[in-house]
Short mmCIF file of C-alpha atoms in Angstrom, two decimals:
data_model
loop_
_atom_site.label_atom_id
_atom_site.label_comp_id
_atom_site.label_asym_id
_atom_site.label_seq_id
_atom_site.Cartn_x
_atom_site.Cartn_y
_atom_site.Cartn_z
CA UNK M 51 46.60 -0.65 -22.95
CA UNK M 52 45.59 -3.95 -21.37
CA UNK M 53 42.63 -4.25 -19.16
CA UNK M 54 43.50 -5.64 -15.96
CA UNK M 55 41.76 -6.98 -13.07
CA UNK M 56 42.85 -6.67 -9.68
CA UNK M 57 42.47 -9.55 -6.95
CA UNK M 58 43.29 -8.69 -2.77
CA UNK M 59 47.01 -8.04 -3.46
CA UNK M 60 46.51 -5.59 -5.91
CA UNK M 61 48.20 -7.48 -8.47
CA UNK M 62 47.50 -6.74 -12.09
CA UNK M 63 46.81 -9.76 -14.13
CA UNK M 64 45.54 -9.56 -18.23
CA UNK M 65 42.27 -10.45 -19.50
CA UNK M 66 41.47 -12.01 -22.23
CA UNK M 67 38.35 -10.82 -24.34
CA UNK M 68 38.12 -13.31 -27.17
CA UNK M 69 37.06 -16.48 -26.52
CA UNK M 70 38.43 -19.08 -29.59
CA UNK M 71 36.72 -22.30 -27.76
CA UNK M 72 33.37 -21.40 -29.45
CA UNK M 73 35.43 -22.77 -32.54
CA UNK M 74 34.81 -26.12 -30.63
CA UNK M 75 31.55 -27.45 -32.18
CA UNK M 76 32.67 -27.03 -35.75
CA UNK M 77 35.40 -29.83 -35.01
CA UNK M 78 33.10 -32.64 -34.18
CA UNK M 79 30.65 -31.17 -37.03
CA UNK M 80 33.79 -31.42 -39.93
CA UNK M 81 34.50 -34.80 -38.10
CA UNK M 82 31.21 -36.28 -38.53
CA UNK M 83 30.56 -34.37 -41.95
CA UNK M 84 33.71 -36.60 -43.12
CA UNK M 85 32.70 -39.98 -41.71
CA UNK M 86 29.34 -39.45 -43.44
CA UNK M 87 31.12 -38.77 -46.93
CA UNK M 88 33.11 -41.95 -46.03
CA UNK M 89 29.64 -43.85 -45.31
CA UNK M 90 28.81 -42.87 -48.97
CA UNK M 91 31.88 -43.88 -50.55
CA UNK M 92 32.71 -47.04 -48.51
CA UNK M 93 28.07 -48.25 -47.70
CA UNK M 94 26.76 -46.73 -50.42
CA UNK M 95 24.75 -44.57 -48.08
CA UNK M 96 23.25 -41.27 -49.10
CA UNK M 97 26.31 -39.17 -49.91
CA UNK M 98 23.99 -36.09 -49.46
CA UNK M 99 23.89 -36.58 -45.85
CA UNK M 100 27.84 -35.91 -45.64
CA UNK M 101 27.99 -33.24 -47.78
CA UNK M 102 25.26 -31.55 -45.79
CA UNK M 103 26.62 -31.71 -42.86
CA UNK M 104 30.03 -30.77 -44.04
CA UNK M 105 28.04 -27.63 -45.85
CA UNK M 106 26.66 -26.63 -42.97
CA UNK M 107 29.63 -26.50 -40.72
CA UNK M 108 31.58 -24.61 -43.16
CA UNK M 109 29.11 -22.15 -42.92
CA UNK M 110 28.96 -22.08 -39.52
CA UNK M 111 32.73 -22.15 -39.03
CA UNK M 112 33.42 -19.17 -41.21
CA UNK M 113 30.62 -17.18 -39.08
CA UNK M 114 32.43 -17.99 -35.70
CA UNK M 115 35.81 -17.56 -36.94
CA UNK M 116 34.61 -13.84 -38.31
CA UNK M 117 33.31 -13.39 -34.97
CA UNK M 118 36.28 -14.62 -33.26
CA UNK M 119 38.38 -12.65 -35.28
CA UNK M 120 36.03 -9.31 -34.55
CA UNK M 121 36.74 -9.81 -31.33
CA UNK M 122 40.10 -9.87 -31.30
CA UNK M 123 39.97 -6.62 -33.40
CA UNK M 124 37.90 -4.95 -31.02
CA UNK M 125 39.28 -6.22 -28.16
CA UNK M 126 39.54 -2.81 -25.51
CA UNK M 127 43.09 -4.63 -24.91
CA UNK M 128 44.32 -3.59 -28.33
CA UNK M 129 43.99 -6.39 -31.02
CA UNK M 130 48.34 -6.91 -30.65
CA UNK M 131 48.24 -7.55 -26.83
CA UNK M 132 44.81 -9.70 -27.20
CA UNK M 133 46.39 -11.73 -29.47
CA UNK M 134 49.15 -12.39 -27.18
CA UNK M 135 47.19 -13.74 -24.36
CA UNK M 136 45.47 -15.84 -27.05
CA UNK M 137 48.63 -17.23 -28.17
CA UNK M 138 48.86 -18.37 -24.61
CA UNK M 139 45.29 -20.73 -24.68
CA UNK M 140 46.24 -23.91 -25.71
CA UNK M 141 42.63 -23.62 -27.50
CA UNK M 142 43.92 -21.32 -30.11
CA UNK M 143 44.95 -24.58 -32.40
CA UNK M 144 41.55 -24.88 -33.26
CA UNK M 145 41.89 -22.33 -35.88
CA UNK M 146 44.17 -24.23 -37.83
CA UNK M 147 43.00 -27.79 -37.00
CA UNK M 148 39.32 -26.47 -38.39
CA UNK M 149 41.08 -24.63 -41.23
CA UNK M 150 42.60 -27.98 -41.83
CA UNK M 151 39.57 -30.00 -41.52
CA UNK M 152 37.50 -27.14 -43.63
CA UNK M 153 39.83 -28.34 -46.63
CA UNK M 154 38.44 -31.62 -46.72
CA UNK M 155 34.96 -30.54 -47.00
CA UNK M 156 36.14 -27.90 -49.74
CA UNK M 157 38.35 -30.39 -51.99
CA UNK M 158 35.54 -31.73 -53.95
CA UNK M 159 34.40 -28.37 -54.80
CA UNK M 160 37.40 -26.33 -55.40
CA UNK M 161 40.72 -28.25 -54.96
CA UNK M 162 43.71 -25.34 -55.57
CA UNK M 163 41.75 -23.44 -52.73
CA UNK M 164 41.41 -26.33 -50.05
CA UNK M 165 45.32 -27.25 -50.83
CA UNK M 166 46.22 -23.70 -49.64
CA UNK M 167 43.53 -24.38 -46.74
CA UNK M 168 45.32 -27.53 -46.08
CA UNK M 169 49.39 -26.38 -45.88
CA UNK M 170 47.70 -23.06 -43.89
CA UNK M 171 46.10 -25.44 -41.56
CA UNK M 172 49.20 -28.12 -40.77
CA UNK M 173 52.05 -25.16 -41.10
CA UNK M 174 49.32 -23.10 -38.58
CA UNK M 175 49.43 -25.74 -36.04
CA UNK M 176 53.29 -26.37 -36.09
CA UNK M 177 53.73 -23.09 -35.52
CA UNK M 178 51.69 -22.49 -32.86
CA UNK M 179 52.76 -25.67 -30.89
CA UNK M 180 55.74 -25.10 -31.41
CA UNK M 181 55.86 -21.41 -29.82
CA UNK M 182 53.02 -22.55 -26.88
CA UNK M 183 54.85 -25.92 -26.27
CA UNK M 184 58.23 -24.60 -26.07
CA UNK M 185 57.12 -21.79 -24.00
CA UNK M 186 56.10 -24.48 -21.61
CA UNK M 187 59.62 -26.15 -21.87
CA UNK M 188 60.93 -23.42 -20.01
CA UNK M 189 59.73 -24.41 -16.97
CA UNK M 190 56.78 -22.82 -14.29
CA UNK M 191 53.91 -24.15 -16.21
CA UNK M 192 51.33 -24.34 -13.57
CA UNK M 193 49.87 -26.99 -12.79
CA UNK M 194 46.56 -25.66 -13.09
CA UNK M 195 47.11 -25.74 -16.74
CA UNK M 196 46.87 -30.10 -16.80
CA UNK M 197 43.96 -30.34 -18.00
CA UNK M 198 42.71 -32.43 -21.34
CA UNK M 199 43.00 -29.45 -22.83
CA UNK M 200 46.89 -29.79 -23.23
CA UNK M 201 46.23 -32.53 -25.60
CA UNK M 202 44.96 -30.13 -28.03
CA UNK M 203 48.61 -28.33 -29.43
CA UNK M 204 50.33 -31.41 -30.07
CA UNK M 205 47.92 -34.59 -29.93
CA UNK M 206 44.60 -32.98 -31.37
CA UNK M 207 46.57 -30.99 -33.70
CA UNK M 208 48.50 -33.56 -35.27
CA UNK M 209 45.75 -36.71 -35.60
CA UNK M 210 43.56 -33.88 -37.42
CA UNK M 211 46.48 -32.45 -39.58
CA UNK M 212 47.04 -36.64 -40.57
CA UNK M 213 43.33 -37.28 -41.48
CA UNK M 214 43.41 -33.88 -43.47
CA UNK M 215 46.42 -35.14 -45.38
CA UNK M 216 44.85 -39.27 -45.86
CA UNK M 217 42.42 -37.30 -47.60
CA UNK M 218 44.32 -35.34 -50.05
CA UNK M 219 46.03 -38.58 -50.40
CA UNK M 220 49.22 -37.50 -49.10
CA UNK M 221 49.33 -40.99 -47.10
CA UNK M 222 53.47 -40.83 -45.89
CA UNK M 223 52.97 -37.30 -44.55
CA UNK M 224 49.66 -38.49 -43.04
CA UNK M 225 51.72 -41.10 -40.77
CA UNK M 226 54.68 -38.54 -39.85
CA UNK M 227 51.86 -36.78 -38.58
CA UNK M 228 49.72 -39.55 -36.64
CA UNK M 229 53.31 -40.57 -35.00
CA UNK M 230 53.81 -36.98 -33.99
CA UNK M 231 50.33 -37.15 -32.45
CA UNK M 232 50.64 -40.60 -30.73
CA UNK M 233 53.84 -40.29 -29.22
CA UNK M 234 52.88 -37.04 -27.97
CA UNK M 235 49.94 -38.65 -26.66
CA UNK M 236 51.52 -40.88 -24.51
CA UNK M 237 54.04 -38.60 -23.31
CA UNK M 238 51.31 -36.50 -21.91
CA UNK M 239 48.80 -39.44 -20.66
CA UNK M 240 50.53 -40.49 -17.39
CA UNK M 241 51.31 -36.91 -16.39
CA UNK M 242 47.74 -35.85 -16.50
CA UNK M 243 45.86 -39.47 -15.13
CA UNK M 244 48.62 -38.83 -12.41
CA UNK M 245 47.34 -35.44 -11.21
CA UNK M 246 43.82 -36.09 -11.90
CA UNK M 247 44.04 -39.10 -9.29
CA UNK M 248 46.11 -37.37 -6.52
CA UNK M 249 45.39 -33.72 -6.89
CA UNK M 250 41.96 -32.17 -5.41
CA UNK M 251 39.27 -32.62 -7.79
CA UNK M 252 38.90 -30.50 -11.24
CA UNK M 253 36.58 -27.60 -10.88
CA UNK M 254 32.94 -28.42 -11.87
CA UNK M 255 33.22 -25.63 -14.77
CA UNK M 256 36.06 -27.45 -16.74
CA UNK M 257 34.70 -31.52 -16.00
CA UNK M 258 33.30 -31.04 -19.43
CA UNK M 259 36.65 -30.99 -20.84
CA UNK M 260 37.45 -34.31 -19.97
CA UNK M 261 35.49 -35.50 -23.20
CA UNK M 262 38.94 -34.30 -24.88
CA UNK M 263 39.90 -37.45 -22.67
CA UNK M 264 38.17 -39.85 -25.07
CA UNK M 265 39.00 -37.82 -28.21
CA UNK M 266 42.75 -39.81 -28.40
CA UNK M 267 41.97 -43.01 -28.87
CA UNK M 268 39.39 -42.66 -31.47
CA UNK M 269 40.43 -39.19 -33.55
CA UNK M 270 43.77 -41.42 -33.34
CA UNK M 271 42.14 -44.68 -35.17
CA UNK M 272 40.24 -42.51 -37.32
CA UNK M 273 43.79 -40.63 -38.59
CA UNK M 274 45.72 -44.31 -38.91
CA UNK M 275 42.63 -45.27 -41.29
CA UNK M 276 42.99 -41.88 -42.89
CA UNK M 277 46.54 -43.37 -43.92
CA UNK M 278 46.12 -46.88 -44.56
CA UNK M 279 43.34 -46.71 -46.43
CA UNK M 280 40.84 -47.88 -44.09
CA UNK M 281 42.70 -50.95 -43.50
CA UNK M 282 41.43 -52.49 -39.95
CA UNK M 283 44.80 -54.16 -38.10
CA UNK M 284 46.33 -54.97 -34.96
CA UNK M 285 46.63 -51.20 -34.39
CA UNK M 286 43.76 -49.08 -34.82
CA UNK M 287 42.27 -52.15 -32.87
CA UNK M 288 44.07 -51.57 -30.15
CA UNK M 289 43.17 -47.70 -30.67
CA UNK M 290 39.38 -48.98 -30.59
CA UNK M 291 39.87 -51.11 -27.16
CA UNK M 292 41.60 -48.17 -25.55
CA UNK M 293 38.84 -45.91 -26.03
CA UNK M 294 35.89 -48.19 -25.53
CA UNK M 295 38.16 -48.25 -21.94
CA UNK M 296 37.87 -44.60 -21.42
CA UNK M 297 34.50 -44.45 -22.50
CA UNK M 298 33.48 -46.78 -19.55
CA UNK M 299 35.08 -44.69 -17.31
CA UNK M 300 33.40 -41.55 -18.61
CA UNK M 301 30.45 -43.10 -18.37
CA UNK M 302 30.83 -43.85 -14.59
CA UNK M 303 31.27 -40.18 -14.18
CA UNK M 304 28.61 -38.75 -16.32
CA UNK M 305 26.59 -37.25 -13.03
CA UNK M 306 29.78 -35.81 -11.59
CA UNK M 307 30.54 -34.30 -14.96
CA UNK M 308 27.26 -32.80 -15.48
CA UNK M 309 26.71 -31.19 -11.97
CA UNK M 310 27.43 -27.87 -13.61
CA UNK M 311 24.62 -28.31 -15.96
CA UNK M 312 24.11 -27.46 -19.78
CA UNK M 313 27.14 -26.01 -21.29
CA UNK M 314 28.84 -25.72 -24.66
CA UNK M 315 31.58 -26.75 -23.18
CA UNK M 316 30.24 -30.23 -24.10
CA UNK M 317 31.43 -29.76 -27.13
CA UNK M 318 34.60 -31.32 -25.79
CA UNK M 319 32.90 -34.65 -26.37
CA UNK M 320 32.49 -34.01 -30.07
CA UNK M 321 35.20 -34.79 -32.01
CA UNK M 322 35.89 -38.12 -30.71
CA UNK M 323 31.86 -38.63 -30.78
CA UNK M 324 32.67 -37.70 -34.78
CA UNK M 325 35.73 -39.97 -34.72
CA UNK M 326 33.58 -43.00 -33.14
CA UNK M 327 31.65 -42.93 -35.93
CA UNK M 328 33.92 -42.99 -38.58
CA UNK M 329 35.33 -45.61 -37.01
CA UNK M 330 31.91 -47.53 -36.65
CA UNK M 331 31.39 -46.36 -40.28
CA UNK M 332 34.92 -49.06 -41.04
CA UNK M 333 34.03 -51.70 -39.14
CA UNK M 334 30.93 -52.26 -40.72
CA UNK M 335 32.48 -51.94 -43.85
CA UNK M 336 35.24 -54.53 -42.92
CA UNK M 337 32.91 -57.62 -43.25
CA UNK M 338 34.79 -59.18 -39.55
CA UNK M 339 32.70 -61.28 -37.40
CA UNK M 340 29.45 -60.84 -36.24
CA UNK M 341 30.44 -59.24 -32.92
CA UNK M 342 32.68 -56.09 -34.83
CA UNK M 343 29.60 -55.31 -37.16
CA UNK M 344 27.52 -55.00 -34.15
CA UNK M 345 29.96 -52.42 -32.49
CA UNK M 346 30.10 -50.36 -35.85
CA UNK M 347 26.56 -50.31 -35.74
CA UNK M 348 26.66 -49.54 -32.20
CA UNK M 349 29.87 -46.66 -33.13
CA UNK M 350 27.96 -45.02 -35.11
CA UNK M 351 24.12 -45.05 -33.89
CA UNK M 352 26.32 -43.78 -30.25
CA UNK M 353 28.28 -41.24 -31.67
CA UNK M 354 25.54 -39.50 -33.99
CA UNK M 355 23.13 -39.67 -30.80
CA UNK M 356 25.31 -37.84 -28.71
CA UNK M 357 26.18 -35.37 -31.40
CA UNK M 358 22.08 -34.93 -31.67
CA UNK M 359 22.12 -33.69 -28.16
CA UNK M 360 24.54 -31.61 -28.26
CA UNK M 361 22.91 -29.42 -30.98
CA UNK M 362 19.62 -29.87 -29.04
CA UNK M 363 21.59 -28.67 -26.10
CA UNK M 364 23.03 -25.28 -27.88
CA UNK M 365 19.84 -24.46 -29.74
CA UNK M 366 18.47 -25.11 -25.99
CA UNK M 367 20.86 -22.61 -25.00
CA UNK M 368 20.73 -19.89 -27.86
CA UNK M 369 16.97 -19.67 -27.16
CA UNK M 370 17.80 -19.08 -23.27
CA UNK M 371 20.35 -16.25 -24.69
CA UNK M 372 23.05 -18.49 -22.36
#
C-alpha cells in the first residue's frame, strides 16, 4: 500500500522514499575522470590521475546505486508502486546516463562488459524519456516542474549517451545522439528562461539546480569533440561562448543561490564543471592563439577547483551526519 500524506483538504498524495539524485556526484566524477584520461592521451599528463579518479567513482557509483536500489526494495510503499513514482522524477535518467558513463571508465579493463554497460545505458535512457517525456505530452504538466532539471531526460541524457559512444568509437551514432540532445536543448531553453524571468522566484531549496543551467553548453562541446575527434571548429566554439555567457550570469547570482547554504544539491554544478575541463583539456591541446591556451588553462584550473569544493563540501557534510 502507498504511504500517503495528507495536507488541509485531506487529499491523499504519494511519497516517494528513494531518493536517485544522490546518483548526482558520480556524473561530474565519470566526467572529470574522462577529461583526465584525455589529458593523458592528448598532454602527456599523468594518465594515473584519470584512471584514479575514474576508479574511484566507479566504486562509489556502484555503492550508491546498491543503496538506491535497497531503497527502492524496502521502500514501506512496496518496491512496484515506489518505482512508479520514481519513474515520474525526471532524475531517474541518471541511472542510465552513469551506467553509460561507467562504460567508459570500464573499456580499458574489460571491453565485452562495458559494451553491454554501454547499449544498457543509451537503450535505458530512450526508454525512460521516452515514457516520462511523452507522459508530459499529454498535457497538465505543472508548471512547477520547469526547472533545469527537465533538461536531464532528453538534453543530459543524450550529450552523455554521445560522449559514451565517441569513446567506443562509434562516431555517426555519437552525432545522432548530440543532435537529439541539442535540438532538444533549444526546444526547452526559451520555455524555461521565460518562466524563470516572469514567474515568482525559484524556491531557495532547488537554486542549486540551476548549475544544470550551465551543464548544456559545455557537456554539449565536450560530446561534439567526443565525435569529431577533438577537432576545435566554428561549433563547439560557439558551444564554448554560450556557456562562458551563462557562467557570467551564474556568477552574478552566486549569493542568491547559496542563501540556503551547504547542500549536495551542488552537485548540479558538476558535470558541466567536468565538461569545462575537458574542454579546457582541448584547447590547450589545439595549439590556437595565445588568448585560447590561456582559457584552457583557465577551463581546467576553474573546473577542477570547483569540483575540489564540492568534495570538501560533502565530506563537510558526512562528518555533520547532514
Amino acid at each position: 500500500m502507498l504511504m500517503v500524506q495528507y495536507d488541509d483538504k485531506k487529499t491523499e498524495t504519494p511519497v516517494p522514499h528513494a531518493a536517485v539524485s544522490s546518483i548526482s556526484m558520480t556524473l561530474g566524477l565519470f566526467a572529470l575522470g574522462i577529461a583526465w584520461r584525455k589529458a593523458g592521451v592528448l598532454l602527456g599528463l599523468p594518465r594515473e590521475i584519470g584512471e584514479g579518479i575514474l576508479a574511484f567513482t566507479f566504486v562509489l557509483w556502484l555503492f550508491l546505486l546498491a543503496h538506491y536500489a535497497g531503497q527502492v526494495l524496502r521502500s514501506p510503499n512496496g518496491a512496484g508502486p515506489e518505482l512508479f513514482l520514481q519513474l515520474k522524477d525526471p532524475f531517474f535518467t541518471l541511472v542510465p546516463i552513469t551506467t553509460g558513463l561507467a562504460s567508459v571508465a570500464l573499456l580499458p579493463y574489460v571491453p565485452g562488459l562495458a559494451e553491454v554497460m554501454l547499449v544498457v545505458g543509451v537503450v535505458g535512457q530512450l526508454c525512460f524519456s521516452s515514457y516520462h517525456i511523452g507522459g508530459q505530452w499529454q498535457g497538465g504538466t505543472p508548471l512547477a516542474m520547469e526547472t533545469p532539471a527537465m533538461y536531464m531526460p532528453t538534453v543530459g541524457a543524450n550529450f552523455a549517451s554521445a560522449i559514451a559512444l565517441g569513446a567506443f568509437g562509434e562516431n555517426e551514432w555519437g552525432y545522432l545522439f548530440f543532435g537529439a540532445g541539442f535540438l532538444s536543448w533549444m526546444s526547452l531553453e526559451s520555455a524555461y528562461l521565460f518562466r524563470l524571468r516572469t514567474d515568482k522566484p525559484m524556491p531557495e531549496k532547488k537554486r542549486p539546480l540551476m548549475g544544470i543551467q550551465l551543464a548544456p553548453a559545455f557537456v554539449g562541446s565536450s560530446a561534439y569533440l567526443s565525435c569529431s575527434g577533438g577537432q576545435i571548429d566554428a561549433v563547439v566554439l560557439g558551444l564554448i561562448g554560450y556557456g562562458i555567457l551563462n557562467l557570467f550570469f551564474l556568477l552574478r547570482l552566486v549569493t542568491w543561490i547559496l542563501r540556503v547554504g551547504l547542500s549536495m544539491s551542488l552537485w548540479a554544478f558538476s558535470f558541466a564543471m567536468a565538461s569545462m575541463v575537458n574542454v579546457g583539456f582541448h584547447l590547450w591541446h589545439a595549439n590556437m592563439t595565445g588568448s585560447f591556451h590561456v582559457l584552457g588553462l583557465t577551463f581546467v584550473a576553474f573546473g577542477t577547483f570547483i569540483i575540489a569544493l564540492l568534495l570538501c563540501g560533502t565530506a563537510r557534510l558526512i562528518a555533520l551526519h547532514r
